[in-house]
Amino acid sequence: MQKLHSDQRMSQIVIHNETIYLSGQVGNADEDISAQTLTTLEKVKALLEEVGSDKSKILSATVWLKDMSDFDAMNAVWEKWFSDVVPPARACGESALASPDLLVEITIIAAV
C-alpha cells in the first residue's frame, strides 16, 4: 500500500492492489458551480496522472453537491469532461460541505 500527500487528517492518494483512491477534491470557493466542477475534475486528472493513471481508468465517482439545484450545471461540465471516454459508475447526492462556499466535492476510485 502507498499513501501520498498525507497529513494528520488524510492522504490525497492511496494505492492498494492496483486500485487508486482519491480523497474528496473541491474547487475554489470563489467560483460558481461550473468552474468549481471543472477545477475539481482537473485536480482529479493531475492526481491520477501523478500515479500513472488517467480519467479513462476511473471506476467510480461520488459527487456531493451543496444544493441539488446545481445538478444540471455540474452535469454539463461532467459530460463534457468525460466526452472522450466512457464515464465511470457514479453516485450524486446533496450534503453540507466543509466550507459554505464550496458547491461540489468529488471522490474517485480508479485503476492504476
mmCIF file of N, CA, C and O in Angstrom:
data_model
loop_
_atom_site.group_PDB
_atom_site.id
_atom_site.type_symbol
_atom_site.label_atom_id
_atom_site.label_comp_id
_atom_site.label_asym_id
_atom_site.label_seq_id
_atom_site.Cartn_x
_atom_site.Cartn_y
_atom_site.Cartn_z
ATOM 1 N N MET A 1 0.856 -1.174 0.000
ATOM 2 C CA MET A 1 0.000 0.000 0.000
ATOM 3 C C MET A 1 0.904 1.239 0.000
ATOM 4 O O MET A 1 1.943 1.270 0.639
ATOM 5 N N GLN A 2 0.440 2.251 -0.720
ATOM 6 C CA GLN A 2 1.176 3.512 -0.813
ATOM 7 C C GLN A 2 0.205 4.662 -0.512
ATOM 8 O O GLN A 2 -0.923 4.683 -1.012
ATOM 9 N N LYS A 3 0.664 5.613 0.302
ATOM 10 C CA LYS A 3 -0.137 6.786 0.635
ATOM 11 C C LYS A 3 0.673 8.022 0.284
ATOM 12 O O LYS A 3 1.819 8.151 0.697
ATOM 13 N N LEU A 4 0.062 8.941 -0.468
ATOM 14 C CA LEU A 4 0.755 10.138 -0.936
ATOM 15 C C LEU A 4 0.021 11.396 -0.492
ATOM 16 O O LEU A 4 -1.200 11.401 -0.366
ATOM 17 N N HIS A 5 0.799 12.464 -0.345
ATOM 18 C CA HIS A 5 0.263 13.767 0.065
ATOM 19 C C HIS A 5 -0.547 13.631 1.352
ATOM 20 O O HIS A 5 -1.705 14.034 1.428
ATOM 21 N N SER A 6 0.097 13.063 2.351
ATOM 22 C CA SER A 6 -0.562 12.778 3.627
ATOM 23 C C SER A 6 -0.277 13.866 4.655
ATOM 24 O O SER A 6 0.787 14.487 4.640
ATOM 25 N N ASP A 7 -1.243 14.075 5.521
ATOM 26 C CA ASP A 7 -1.056 14.928 6.683
ATOM 27 C C ASP A 7 -1.723 14.243 7.870
ATOM 28 O O ASP A 7 -2.069 13.069 7.791
ATOM 29 N N GLN A 8 -1.928 14.958 8.943
ATOM 30 C CA GLN A 8 -2.520 14.380 10.148
ATOM 31 C C GLN A 8 -3.950 13.879 9.913
ATOM 32 O O GLN A 8 -4.417 12.998 10.610
ATOM 33 N N ARG A 9 -4.628 14.451 8.919
ATOM 34 C CA ARG A 9 -6.046 14.166 8.712
ATOM 35 C C ARG A 9 -6.313 13.120 7.637
ATOM 36 O O ARG A 9 -7.236 12.313 7.759
ATOM 37 N N MET A 10 -5.524 13.155 6.542
ATOM 38 C CA MET A 10 -5.847 12.274 5.417
ATOM 39 C C MET A 10 -4.685 12.187 4.440
ATOM 40 O O MET A 10 -3.714 12.925 4.541
ATOM 41 N N SER A 11 -4.849 11.289 3.492
ATOM 42 C CA SER A 11 -3.946 11.181 2.352
ATOM 43 C C SER A 11 -4.738 11.545 1.110
ATOM 44 O O SER A 11 -5.891 11.125 0.959
ATOM 45 N N GLN A 12 -4.132 12.326 0.214
ATOM 46 C CA GLN A 12 -4.819 12.694 -1.026
ATOM 47 C C GLN A 12 -4.968 11.487 -1.953
ATOM 48 O O GLN A 12 -5.947 11.390 -2.685
ATOM 49 N N ILE A 13 -3.971 10.591 -1.921
ATOM 50 C CA ILE A 13 -3.969 9.413 -2.788
ATOM 51 C C ILE A 13 -3.603 8.195 -1.944
ATOM 52 O O ILE A 13 -2.636 8.238 -1.189
ATOM 53 N N VAL A 14 -4.363 7.122 -2.108
ATOM 54 C CA VAL A 14 -3.999 5.830 -1.532
ATOM 55 C C VAL A 14 -4.062 4.817 -2.673
ATOM 56 O O VAL A 14 -5.047 4.764 -3.416
ATOM 57 N N ILE A 15 -2.983 4.035 -2.802
ATOM 58 C CA ILE A 15 -2.943 2.986 -3.816
ATOM 59 C C ILE A 15 -2.823 1.654 -3.090
ATOM 60 O O ILE A 15 -1.925 1.466 -2.260
ATOM 61 N N HIS A 16 -3.720 0.737 -3.413
ATOM 62 C CA HIS A 16 -3.723 -0.592 -2.802
ATOM 63 C C HIS A 16 -4.209 -1.602 -3.833
ATOM 64 O O HIS A 16 -5.280 -1.414 -4.429
ATOM 65 N N ASN A 17 -3.426 -2.629 -4.060
ATOM 66 C CA ASN A 17 -3.814 -3.691 -5.002
ATOM 67 C C ASN A 17 -4.243 -3.151 -6.360
ATOM 68 O O ASN A 17 -5.299 -3.504 -6.880
ATOM 69 N N GLU A 18 -3.442 -2.271 -6.935
ATOM 70 C CA GLU A 18 -3.703 -1.728 -8.275
ATOM 71 C C GLU A 18 -4.954 -0.851 -8.351
ATOM 72 O O GLU A 18 -5.484 -0.603 -9.440
ATOM 73 N N THR A 19 -5.452 -0.410 -7.202
ATOM 74 C CA THR A 19 -6.603 0.485 -7.146
ATOM 75 C C THR A 19 -6.174 1.784 -6.485
ATOM 76 O O THR A 19 -5.476 1.781 -5.480
ATOM 77 N N ILE A 20 -6.618 2.896 -7.071
ATOM 78 C CA ILE A 20 -6.298 4.236 -6.581
ATOM 79 C C ILE A 20 -7.548 4.821 -5.925
ATOM 80 O O ILE A 20 -8.625 4.827 -6.529
ATOM 81 N N TYR A 21 -7.378 5.329 -4.726
ATOM 82 C CA TYR A 21 -8.454 6.001 -4.003
ATOM 83 C C TYR A 21 -8.030 7.457 -3.814
ATOM 84 O O TYR A 21 -6.979 7.719 -3.243
ATOM 85 N N LEU A 22 -8.845 8.375 -4.299
ATOM 86 C CA LEU A 22 -8.563 9.802 -4.100
ATOM 87 C C LEU A 22 -9.485 10.343 -3.018
ATOM 88 O O LEU A 22 -10.682 10.040 -3.004
ATOM 89 N N SER A 23 -8.934 11.186 -2.167
ATOM 90 C CA SER A 23 -9.772 11.866 -1.178
ATOM 91 C C SER A 23 -10.693 12.837 -1.917
ATOM 92 O O SER A 23 -10.513 13.114 -3.099
ATOM 93 N N GLY A 24 -11.659 13.368 -1.215
ATOM 94 C CA GLY A 24 -12.578 14.320 -1.833
ATOM 95 C C GLY A 24 -11.842 15.542 -2.361
ATOM 96 O O GLY A 24 -11.058 16.158 -1.637
ATOM 97 N N GLN A 25 -12.096 15.871 -3.612
ATOM 98 C CA GLN A 25 -11.475 17.032 -4.255
ATOM 99 C C GLN A 25 -12.524 18.116 -4.413
ATOM 100 O O GLN A 25 -13.699 17.828 -4.685
ATOM 101 N N VAL A 26 -12.103 19.361 -4.267
ATOM 102 C CA VAL A 26 -13.013 20.508 -4.366
ATOM 103 C C VAL A 26 -12.383 21.584 -5.246
ATOM 104 O O VAL A 26 -11.187 21.580 -5.496
ATOM 105 N N GLY A 27 -13.212 22.505 -5.685
ATOM 106 C CA GLY A 27 -12.745 23.643 -6.469
ATOM 107 C C GLY A 27 -12.374 24.802 -5.564
ATOM 108 O O GLY A 27 -12.083 24.627 -4.375
ATOM 109 N N ASN A 28 -12.399 25.985 -6.131
ATOM 110 C CA ASN A 28 -12.089 27.208 -5.384
ATOM 111 C C ASN A 28 -13.382 27.856 -4.911
ATOM 112 O O ASN A 28 -14.342 27.979 -5.673
ATOM 113 N N ALA A 29 -13.379 28.298 -3.674
ATOM 114 C CA ALA A 29 -14.593 28.819 -3.049
ATOM 115 C C ALA A 29 -15.185 30.024 -3.767
ATOM 116 O O ALA A 29 -16.380 30.269 -3.677
ATOM 117 N N ASP A 30 -14.381 30.763 -4.514
ATOM 118 C CA ASP A 30 -14.897 31.963 -5.179
ATOM 119 C C ASP A 30 -15.470 31.666 -6.570
ATOM 120 O O ASP A 30 -15.894 32.588 -7.262
ATOM 121 N N GLU A 31 -15.515 30.408 -6.963
ATOM 122 C CA GLU A 31 -16.016 30.033 -8.293
ATOM 123 C C GLU A 31 -17.487 29.624 -8.233
ATOM 124 O O GLU A 31 -17.984 29.222 -7.181
ATOM 125 N N ASP A 32 -18.169 29.696 -9.387
ATOM 126 C CA ASP A 32 -19.534 29.187 -9.470
ATOM 127 C C ASP A 32 -19.492 27.667 -9.630
ATOM 128 O O ASP A 32 -18.421 27.065 -9.706
ATOM 129 N N ILE A 33 -20.641 27.031 -9.702
ATOM 130 C CA ILE A 33 -20.695 25.567 -9.744
ATOM 131 C C ILE A 33 -19.976 25.005 -10.965
ATOM 132 O O ILE A 33 -19.265 24.001 -10.855
ATOM 133 N N SER A 34 -20.103 25.630 -12.114
ATOM 134 C CA SER A 34 -19.435 25.124 -13.315
ATOM 135 C C SER A 34 -17.923 25.187 -13.158
ATOM 136 O O SER A 34 -17.212 24.202 -13.450
ATOM 137 N N ALA A 35 -17.413 26.308 -12.700
ATOM 138 C CA ALA A 35 -15.969 26.459 -12.521
ATOM 139 C C ALA A 35 -15.451 25.542 -11.415
ATOM 140 O O ALA A 35 -14.386 24.932 -11.566
ATOM 141 N N GLN A 36 -16.202 25.419 -10.315
ATOM 142 C CA GLN A 36 -15.767 24.524 -9.243
ATOM 143 C C GLN A 36 -15.718 23.074 -9.728
ATOM 144 O O GLN A 36 -14.794 22.331 -9.387
ATOM 145 N N THR A 37 -16.696 22.673 -10.525
ATOM 146 C CA THR A 37 -16.703 21.308 -11.047
ATOM 147 C C THR A 37 -15.489 21.073 -11.942
ATOM 148 O O THR A 37 -14.790 20.065 -11.798
ATOM 149 N N LEU A 38 -15.214 21.999 -12.840
ATOM 150 C CA LEU A 38 -14.060 21.849 -13.735
ATOM 151 C C LEU A 38 -12.750 21.854 -12.948
ATOM 152 O O LEU A 38 -11.872 21.003 -13.191
ATOM 153 N N THR A 39 -12.599 22.760 -12.009
ATOM 154 C CA THR A 39 -11.391 22.805 -11.184
ATOM 155 C C THR A 39 -11.208 21.481 -10.438
ATOM 156 O O THR A 39 -10.109 20.930 -10.377
ATOM 157 N N THR A 40 -12.286 20.965 -9.893
ATOM 158 C CA THR A 40 -12.241 19.701 -9.164
ATOM 159 C C THR A 40 -11.805 18.560 -10.078
ATOM 160 O O THR A 40 -10.933 17.761 -9.730
ATOM 161 N N LEU A 41 -12.384 18.490 -11.260
ATOM 162 C CA LEU A 41 -12.026 17.426 -12.201
ATOM 163 C C LEU A 41 -10.585 17.563 -12.682
ATOM 164 O O LEU A 41 -9.895 16.553 -12.892
ATOM 165 N N GLU A 42 -10.103 18.771 -12.833
ATOM 166 C CA GLU A 42 -8.705 18.966 -13.226
ATOM 167 C C GLU A 42 -7.758 18.545 -12.096
ATOM 168 O O GLU A 42 -6.664 18.038 -12.359
ATOM 169 N N LYS A 43 -8.154 18.745 -10.849
ATOM 170 C CA LYS A 43 -7.363 18.242 -9.721
ATOM 171 C C LYS A 43 -7.329 16.716 -9.741
ATOM 172 O O LYS A 43 -6.280 16.104 -9.502
ATOM 173 N N VAL A 44 -8.471 16.098 -10.016
ATOM 174 C CA VAL A 44 -8.539 14.640 -10.151
ATOM 175 C C VAL A 44 -7.581 14.177 -11.245
ATOM 176 O O VAL A 44 -6.791 13.248 -11.047
ATOM 177 N N LYS A 45 -7.630 14.837 -12.388
ATOM 178 C CA LYS A 45 -6.750 14.488 -13.511
ATOM 179 C C LYS A 45 -5.283 14.545 -13.093
ATOM 180 O O LYS A 45 -4.512 13.619 -13.369
ATOM 181 N N ALA A 46 -4.887 15.619 -12.432
ATOM 182 C CA ALA A 46 -3.487 15.791 -12.021
ATOM 183 C C ALA A 46 -3.065 14.708 -11.037
ATOM 184 O O ALA A 46 -1.957 14.156 -11.154
ATOM 185 N N LEU A 47 -3.905 14.384 -10.072
ATOM 186 C CA LEU A 47 -3.562 13.350 -9.101
ATOM 187 C C LEU A 47 -3.446 11.990 -9.771
ATOM 188 O O LEU A 47 -2.528 11.218 -9.477
ATOM 189 N N LEU A 48 -4.363 11.671 -10.678
ATOM 190 C CA LEU A 48 -4.289 10.393 -11.383
ATOM 191 C C LEU A 48 -3.034 10.307 -12.244
ATOM 192 O O LEU A 48 -2.357 9.273 -12.260
ATOM 193 N N GLU A 49 -2.724 11.387 -12.949
ATOM 194 C CA GLU A 49 -1.526 11.390 -13.788
ATOM 195 C C GLU A 49 -0.263 11.215 -12.951
ATOM 196 O O GLU A 49 0.692 10.563 -13.388
ATOM 197 N N GLU A 50 -0.267 11.771 -11.755
ATOM 198 C CA GLU A 50 0.894 11.653 -10.866
ATOM 199 C C GLU A 50 1.236 10.195 -10.568
ATOM 200 O O GLU A 50 2.394 9.849 -10.378
ATOM 201 N N VAL A 51 0.224 9.340 -10.547
ATOM 202 C CA VAL A 51 0.454 7.924 -10.226
ATOM 203 C C VAL A 51 0.263 7.016 -11.442
ATOM 204 O O VAL A 51 0.038 5.816 -11.315
ATOM 205 N N GLY A 52 0.346 7.606 -12.639
ATOM 206 C CA GLY A 52 0.338 6.820 -13.867
ATOM 207 C C GLY A 52 -1.024 6.354 -14.344
ATOM 208 O O GLY A 52 -1.130 5.377 -15.078
ATOM 209 N N SER A 53 -2.067 7.056 -13.958
ATOM 210 C CA SER A 53 -3.416 6.699 -14.390
ATOM 211 C C SER A 53 -4.025 7.871 -15.146
ATOM 212 O O SER A 53 -3.367 8.886 -15.381
ATOM 213 N N ASP A 54 -5.283 7.740 -15.541
ATOM 214 C CA ASP A 54 -5.982 8.826 -16.221
ATOM 215 C C ASP A 54 -7.491 8.631 -16.082
ATOM 216 O O ASP A 54 -7.941 7.623 -15.540
ATOM 217 N N LYS A 55 -8.248 9.585 -16.601
ATOM 218 C CA LYS A 55 -9.701 9.566 -16.406
ATOM 219 C C LYS A 55 -10.385 8.361 -17.043
ATOM 220 O O LYS A 55 -11.449 7.958 -16.598
ATOM 221 N N SER A 56 -9.760 7.750 -18.044
ATOM 222 C CA SER A 56 -10.362 6.564 -18.665
ATOM 223 C C SER A 56 -10.345 5.367 -17.716
ATOM 224 O O SER A 56 -11.062 4.392 -17.932
ATOM 225 N N LYS A 57 -9.548 5.442 -16.661
ATOM 226 C CA LYS A 57 -9.425 4.339 -15.704
ATOM 227 C C LYS A 57 -10.205 4.587 -14.418
ATOM 228 O O LYS A 57 -10.094 3.822 -13.462
ATOM 229 N N ILE A 58 -11.008 5.663 -14.397
ATOM 230 C CA ILE A 58 -11.850 5.911 -13.222
ATOM 231 C C ILE A 58 -12.949 4.863 -13.187
ATOM 232 O O ILE A 58 -13.683 4.680 -14.163
ATOM 233 N N LEU A 59 -13.038 4.159 -12.074
ATOM 234 C CA LEU A 59 -14.030 3.099 -11.902
ATOM 235 C C LEU A 59 -15.331 3.623 -11.311
ATOM 236 O O LEU A 59 -16.414 3.216 -11.716
ATOM 237 N N SER A 60 -15.190 4.520 -10.343
ATOM 238 C CA SER A 60 -16.358 5.001 -9.610
ATOM 239 C C SER A 60 -16.106 6.419 -9.114
ATOM 240 O O SER A 60 -14.981 6.765 -8.758
ATOM 241 N N ALA A 61 -17.167 7.204 -9.088
ATOM 242 C CA ALA A 61 -17.099 8.568 -8.557
ATOM 243 C C ALA A 61 -18.313 8.818 -7.672
ATOM 244 O O ALA A 61 -19.414 8.345 -7.962
ATOM 245 N N THR A 62 -18.071 9.562 -6.611
ATOM 246 C CA THR A 62 -19.171 10.040 -5.780
ATOM 247 C C THR A 62 -19.104 11.558 -5.804
ATOM 248 O O THR A 62 -18.069 12.149 -5.491
ATOM 249 N N VAL A 63 -20.208 12.167 -6.209
ATOM 250 C CA VAL A 63 -20.302 13.616 -6.324
ATOM 251 C C VAL A 63 -21.226 14.110 -5.217
ATOM 252 O O VAL A 63 -22.361 13.648 -5.096
ATOM 253 N N TRP A 64 -20.737 15.048 -4.429
ATOM 254 C CA TRP A 64 -21.547 15.695 -3.401
ATOM 255 C C TRP A 64 -21.780 17.143 -3.815
ATOM 256 O O TRP A 64 -20.838 17.865 -4.077
ATOM 257 N N LEU A 65 -23.035 17.515 -3.903
ATOM 258 C CA LEU A 65 -23.412 18.890 -4.217
ATOM 259 C C LEU A 65 -23.964 19.562 -2.967
ATOM 260 O O LEU A 65 -24.710 18.939 -2.201
ATOM 261 N N LYS A 66 -23.615 20.817 -2.788
ATOM 262 C CA LYS A 66 -24.188 21.587 -1.684
ATOM 263 C C LYS A 66 -25.694 21.727 -1.880
ATOM 264 O O LYS A 66 -26.461 21.689 -0.923
ATOM 265 N N ASP A 67 -26.107 21.860 -3.143
ATOM 266 C CA ASP A 67 -27.517 22.075 -3.468
ATOM 267 C C ASP A 67 -27.838 21.339 -4.765
ATOM 268 O O ASP A 67 -27.184 21.579 -5.784
ATOM 269 N N MET A 68 -28.817 20.457 -4.739
ATOM 270 C CA MET A 68 -29.169 19.678 -5.932
ATOM 271 C C MET A 68 -29.672 20.558 -7.080
ATOM 272 O O MET A 68 -29.735 20.100 -8.214
ATOM 273 N N SER A 69 -29.967 21.811 -6.809
ATOM 274 C CA SER A 69 -30.352 22.703 -7.910
ATOM 275 C C SER A 69 -29.170 22.942 -8.852
ATOM 276 O O SER A 69 -29.360 23.423 -9.972
ATOM 277 N N ASP A 70 -27.948 22.610 -8.427
ATOM 278 C CA ASP A 70 -26.761 22.729 -9.274
ATOM 279 C C ASP A 70 -26.499 21.474 -10.109
ATOM 280 O O ASP A 70 -25.507 21.407 -10.839
ATOM 281 N N PHE A 71 -27.369 20.480 -10.016
ATOM 282 C CA PHE A 71 -27.183 19.195 -10.683
ATOM 283 C C PHE A 71 -26.971 19.342 -12.190
ATOM 284 O O PHE A 71 -26.035 18.781 -12.751
ATOM 285 N N ASP A 72 -27.821 20.100 -12.862
ATOM 286 C CA ASP A 72 -27.715 20.241 -14.318
ATOM 287 C C ASP A 72 -26.427 20.960 -14.731
ATOM 288 O O ASP A 72 -25.759 20.544 -15.685
ATOM 289 N N ALA A 73 -26.057 22.009 -14.021
ATOM 290 C CA ALA A 73 -24.831 22.748 -14.348
ATOM 291 C C ALA A 73 -23.597 21.881 -14.105
ATOM 292 O O ALA A 73 -22.654 21.883 -14.914
ATOM 293 N N MET A 74 -23.590 21.124 -13.012
ATOM 294 C CA MET A 74 -22.477 20.215 -12.748
ATOM 295 C C MET A 74 -22.401 19.160 -13.843
ATOM 296 O O MET A 74 -21.327 18.859 -14.372
ATOM 297 N N ASN A 75 -23.542 18.582 -14.211
ATOM 298 C CA ASN A 75 -23.567 17.543 -15.239
ATOM 299 C C ASN A 75 -23.080 18.049 -16.596
ATOM 300 O O ASN A 75 -22.451 17.303 -17.343
ATOM 301 N N ALA A 76 -23.359 19.285 -16.931
ATOM 302 C CA ALA A 76 -22.895 19.840 -18.205
ATOM 303 C C ALA A 76 -21.371 19.802 -18.273
ATOM 304 O O ALA A 76 -20.785 19.417 -19.299
ATOM 305 N N VAL A 77 -20.709 20.176 -17.194
ATOM 306 C CA VAL A 77 -19.245 20.137 -17.139
ATOM 307 C C VAL A 77 -18.764 18.696 -17.109
ATOM 308 O O VAL A 77 -17.830 18.314 -17.826
ATOM 309 N N TRP A 78 -19.387 17.878 -16.285
ATOM 310 C CA TRP A 78 -19.036 16.459 -16.150
ATOM 311 C C TRP A 78 -19.086 15.763 -17.512
ATOM 312 O O TRP A 78 -18.147 15.072 -17.914
ATOM 313 N N GLU A 79 -20.190 15.930 -18.223
ATOM 314 C CA GLU A 79 -20.372 15.251 -19.508
ATOM 315 C C GLU A 79 -19.346 15.712 -20.541
ATOM 316 O O GLU A 79 -18.833 14.906 -21.317
ATOM 317 N N LYS A 80 -19.033 16.985 -20.555
ATOM 318 C CA LYS A 80 -18.013 17.483 -21.485
ATOM 319 C C LYS A 80 -16.636 16.908 -21.133
ATOM 320 O O LYS A 80 -15.885 16.496 -22.013
ATOM 321 N N TRP A 81 -16.311 16.864 -19.827
ATOM 322 C CA TRP A 81 -15.009 16.380 -19.384
ATOM 323 C C TRP A 81 -14.820 14.903 -19.726
ATOM 324 O O TRP A 81 -13.732 14.462 -20.068
ATOM 325 N N PHE A 82 -15.896 14.125 -19.675
ATOM 326 C CA PHE A 82 -15.837 12.691 -19.976
ATOM 327 C C PHE A 82 -16.228 12.373 -21.418
ATOM 328 O O PHE A 82 -16.401 11.214 -21.770
ATOM 329 N N SER A 83 -16.349 13.372 -22.276
ATOM 330 C CA SER A 83 -16.860 13.148 -23.635
ATOM 331 C C SER A 83 -15.970 12.242 -24.482
ATOM 332 O O SER A 83 -16.452 11.618 -25.433
ATOM 333 N N ASP A 84 -14.694 12.134 -24.151
ATOM 334 C CA ASP A 84 -13.777 11.315 -24.950
ATOM 335 C C ASP A 84 -13.532 9.925 -24.368
ATOM 336 O O ASP A 84 -12.745 9.150 -24.924
ATOM 337 N N VAL A 85 -14.165 9.594 -23.251
ATOM 338 C CA VAL A 85 -14.039 8.270 -22.639
ATOM 339 C C VAL A 85 -15.400 7.826 -22.103
ATOM 340 O O VAL A 85 -16.306 8.647 -21.912
ATOM 341 N N VAL A 86 -15.536 6.525 -21.841
ATOM 342 C CA VAL A 86 -16.755 6.025 -21.220
ATOM 343 C C VAL A 86 -16.725 6.436 -19.749
ATOM 344 O O VAL A 86 -15.734 6.187 -19.058
ATOM 345 N N PRO A 87 -17.774 7.092 -19.265
ATOM 346 C CA PRO A 87 -17.752 7.576 -17.885
ATOM 347 C C PRO A 87 -17.832 6.421 -16.877
ATOM 348 O O PRO A 87 -18.281 5.321 -17.205
ATOM 349 N N PRO A 88 -17.419 6.696 -15.629
ATOM 350 C CA PRO A 88 -17.437 5.663 -14.591
ATOM 351 C C PRO A 88 -18.830 5.488 -13.985
ATOM 352 O O PRO A 88 -19.748 6.259 -14.268
ATOM 353 N N ALA A 89 -18.946 4.496 -13.119
ATOM 354 C CA ALA A 89 -20.125 4.408 -12.257
ATOM 355 C C ALA A 89 -20.118 5.667 -11.387
ATOM 356 O O ALA A 89 -19.051 6.194 -11.058
ATOM 357 N N ARG A 90 -21.303 6.164 -11.045
ATOM 358 C CA ARG A 90 -21.339 7.421 -10.294
ATOM 359 C C ARG A 90 -22.566 7.491 -9.412
ATOM 360 O O ARG A 90 -23.641 7.013 -9.763
ATOM 361 N N ALA A 91 -22.382 8.096 -8.254
ATOM 362 C CA ALA A 91 -23.486 8.455 -7.375
ATOM 363 C C ALA A 91 -23.398 9.954 -7.142
ATOM 364 O O ALA A 91 -22.312 10.529 -7.180
ATOM 365 N N CYS A 92 -24.541 10.585 -6.910
ATOM 366 C CA CYS A 92 -24.558 12.023 -6.648
ATOM 367 C C CYS A 92 -25.587 12.291 -5.565
ATOM 368 O O CYS A 92 -26.712 11.784 -5.626
ATOM 369 N N GLY A 93 -25.186 13.073 -4.582
ATOM 370 C CA GLY A 93 -26.092 13.414 -3.506
ATOM 371 C C GLY A 93 -25.874 14.834 -3.035
ATOM 372 O O GLY A 93 -24.940 15.514 -3.460
ATOM 373 N N GLU A 94 -26.754 15.265 -2.156
ATOM 374 C CA GLU A 94 -26.672 16.610 -1.585
ATOM 375 C C GLU A 94 -26.145 16.509 -0.163
ATOM 376 O O GLU A 94 -26.563 15.628 0.597
ATOM 377 N N SER A 95 -25.213 17.411 0.174
ATOM 378 C CA SER A 95 -24.620 17.381 1.503
ATOM 379 C C SER A 95 -24.041 18.745 1.854
ATOM 380 O O SER A 95 -23.589 19.472 0.975
ATOM 381 N N ALA A 96 -24.021 19.060 3.133
ATOM 382 C CA ALA A 96 -23.255 20.218 3.583
ATOM 383 C C ALA A 96 -21.783 19.874 3.376
ATOM 384 O O ALA A 96 -21.353 18.760 3.665
ATOM 385 N N LEU A 97 -21.014 20.799 2.832
ATOM 386 C CA LEU A 97 -19.596 20.567 2.586
ATOM 387 C C LEU A 97 -18.765 21.284 3.648
ATOM 388 O O LEU A 97 -19.292 22.013 4.480
ATOM 389 N N ALA A 98 -17.455 21.087 3.611
ATOM 390 C CA ALA A 98 -16.564 21.582 4.665
ATOM 391 C C ALA A 98 -16.594 23.098 4.828
ATOM 392 O O ALA A 98 -16.369 23.608 5.917
ATOM 393 N N SER A 99 -16.848 23.809 3.743
ATOM 394 C CA SER A 99 -16.936 25.268 3.787
ATOM 395 C C SER A 99 -18.238 25.681 3.104
ATOM 396 O O SER A 99 -18.608 25.095 2.085
ATOM 397 N N PRO A 100 -18.917 26.690 3.604
ATOM 398 C CA PRO A 100 -20.184 27.100 2.981
ATOM 399 C C PRO A 100 -20.027 27.614 1.554
ATOM 400 O O PRO A 100 -20.995 27.650 0.799
ATOM 401 N N ASP A 101 -18.805 28.002 1.153
ATOM 402 C CA ASP A 101 -18.572 28.490 -0.204
ATOM 403 C C ASP A 101 -18.281 27.380 -1.208
ATOM 404 O O ASP A 101 -18.217 27.636 -2.409
ATOM 405 N N LEU A 102 -18.089 26.162 -0.729
ATOM 406 C CA LEU A 102 -17.853 25.035 -1.634
ATOM 407 C C LEU A 102 -19.191 24.508 -2.119
ATOM 408 O O LEU A 102 -20.133 24.344 -1.343
ATOM 409 N N LEU A 103 -19.269 24.233 -3.415
ATOM 410 C CA LEU A 103 -20.520 23.803 -4.027
ATOM 411 C C LEU A 103 -20.503 22.347 -4.467
ATOM 412 O O LEU A 103 -21.561 21.751 -4.669
ATOM 413 N N VAL A 104 -19.302 21.775 -4.641
ATOM 414 C CA VAL A 104 -19.183 20.401 -5.122
ATOM 415 C C VAL A 104 -17.920 19.760 -4.554
ATOM 416 O O VAL A 104 -16.900 20.436 -4.375
ATOM 417 N N GLU A 105 -18.015 18.477 -4.245
ATOM 418 C CA GLU A 105 -16.869 17.676 -3.826
ATOM 419 C C GLU A 105 -16.990 16.335 -4.532
ATOM 420 O O GLU A 105 -18.082 15.766 -4.597
ATOM 421 N N ILE A 106 -15.870 15.819 -5.047
ATOM 422 C CA ILE A 106 -15.883 14.570 -5.799
ATOM 423 C C ILE A 106 -14.822 13.634 -5.247
ATOM 424 O O ILE A 106 -13.662 14.033 -5.088
ATOM 425 N N THR A 107 -15.219 12.397 -4.949
ATOM 426 C CA THR A 107 -14.268 11.348 -4.572
ATOM 427 C C THR A 107 -14.180 10.349 -5.728
ATOM 428 O O THR A 107 -15.153 10.131 -6.446
ATOM 429 N N ILE A 108 -13.025 9.754 -5.882
ATOM 430 C CA ILE A 108 -12.737 8.913 -7.044
ATOM 431 C C ILE A 108 -12.081 7.605 -6.601
ATOM 432 O O ILE A 108 -11.220 7.597 -5.725
ATOM 433 N N ILE A 109 -12.464 6.515 -7.273
ATOM 434 C CA ILE A 109 -11.752 5.241 -7.214
ATOM 435 C C ILE A 109 -11.384 4.913 -8.646
ATOM 436 O O ILE A 109 -12.234 4.964 -9.546
ATOM 437 N N ALA A 110 -10.109 4.599 -8.892
ATOM 438 C CA ALA A 110 -9.620 4.356 -10.256
ATOM 439 C C ALA A 110 -8.655 3.173 -10.265
ATOM 440 O O ALA A 110 -8.105 2.780 -9.230
ATOM 441 N N ALA A 111 -8.445 2.626 -11.438
ATOM 442 C CA ALA A 111 -7.440 1.592 -11.632
ATOM 443 C C ALA A 111 -6.098 2.264 -11.930
ATOM 444 O O ALA A 111 -6.052 3.367 -12.461
ATOM 445 N N VAL A 112 -5.022 1.560 -11.563
ATOM 446 C CA VAL A 112 -3.681 2.072 -11.841
ATOM 447 C C VAL A 112 -3.457 2.107 -13.343
ATOM 448 O O VAL A 112 -3.910 1.283 -14.080
#
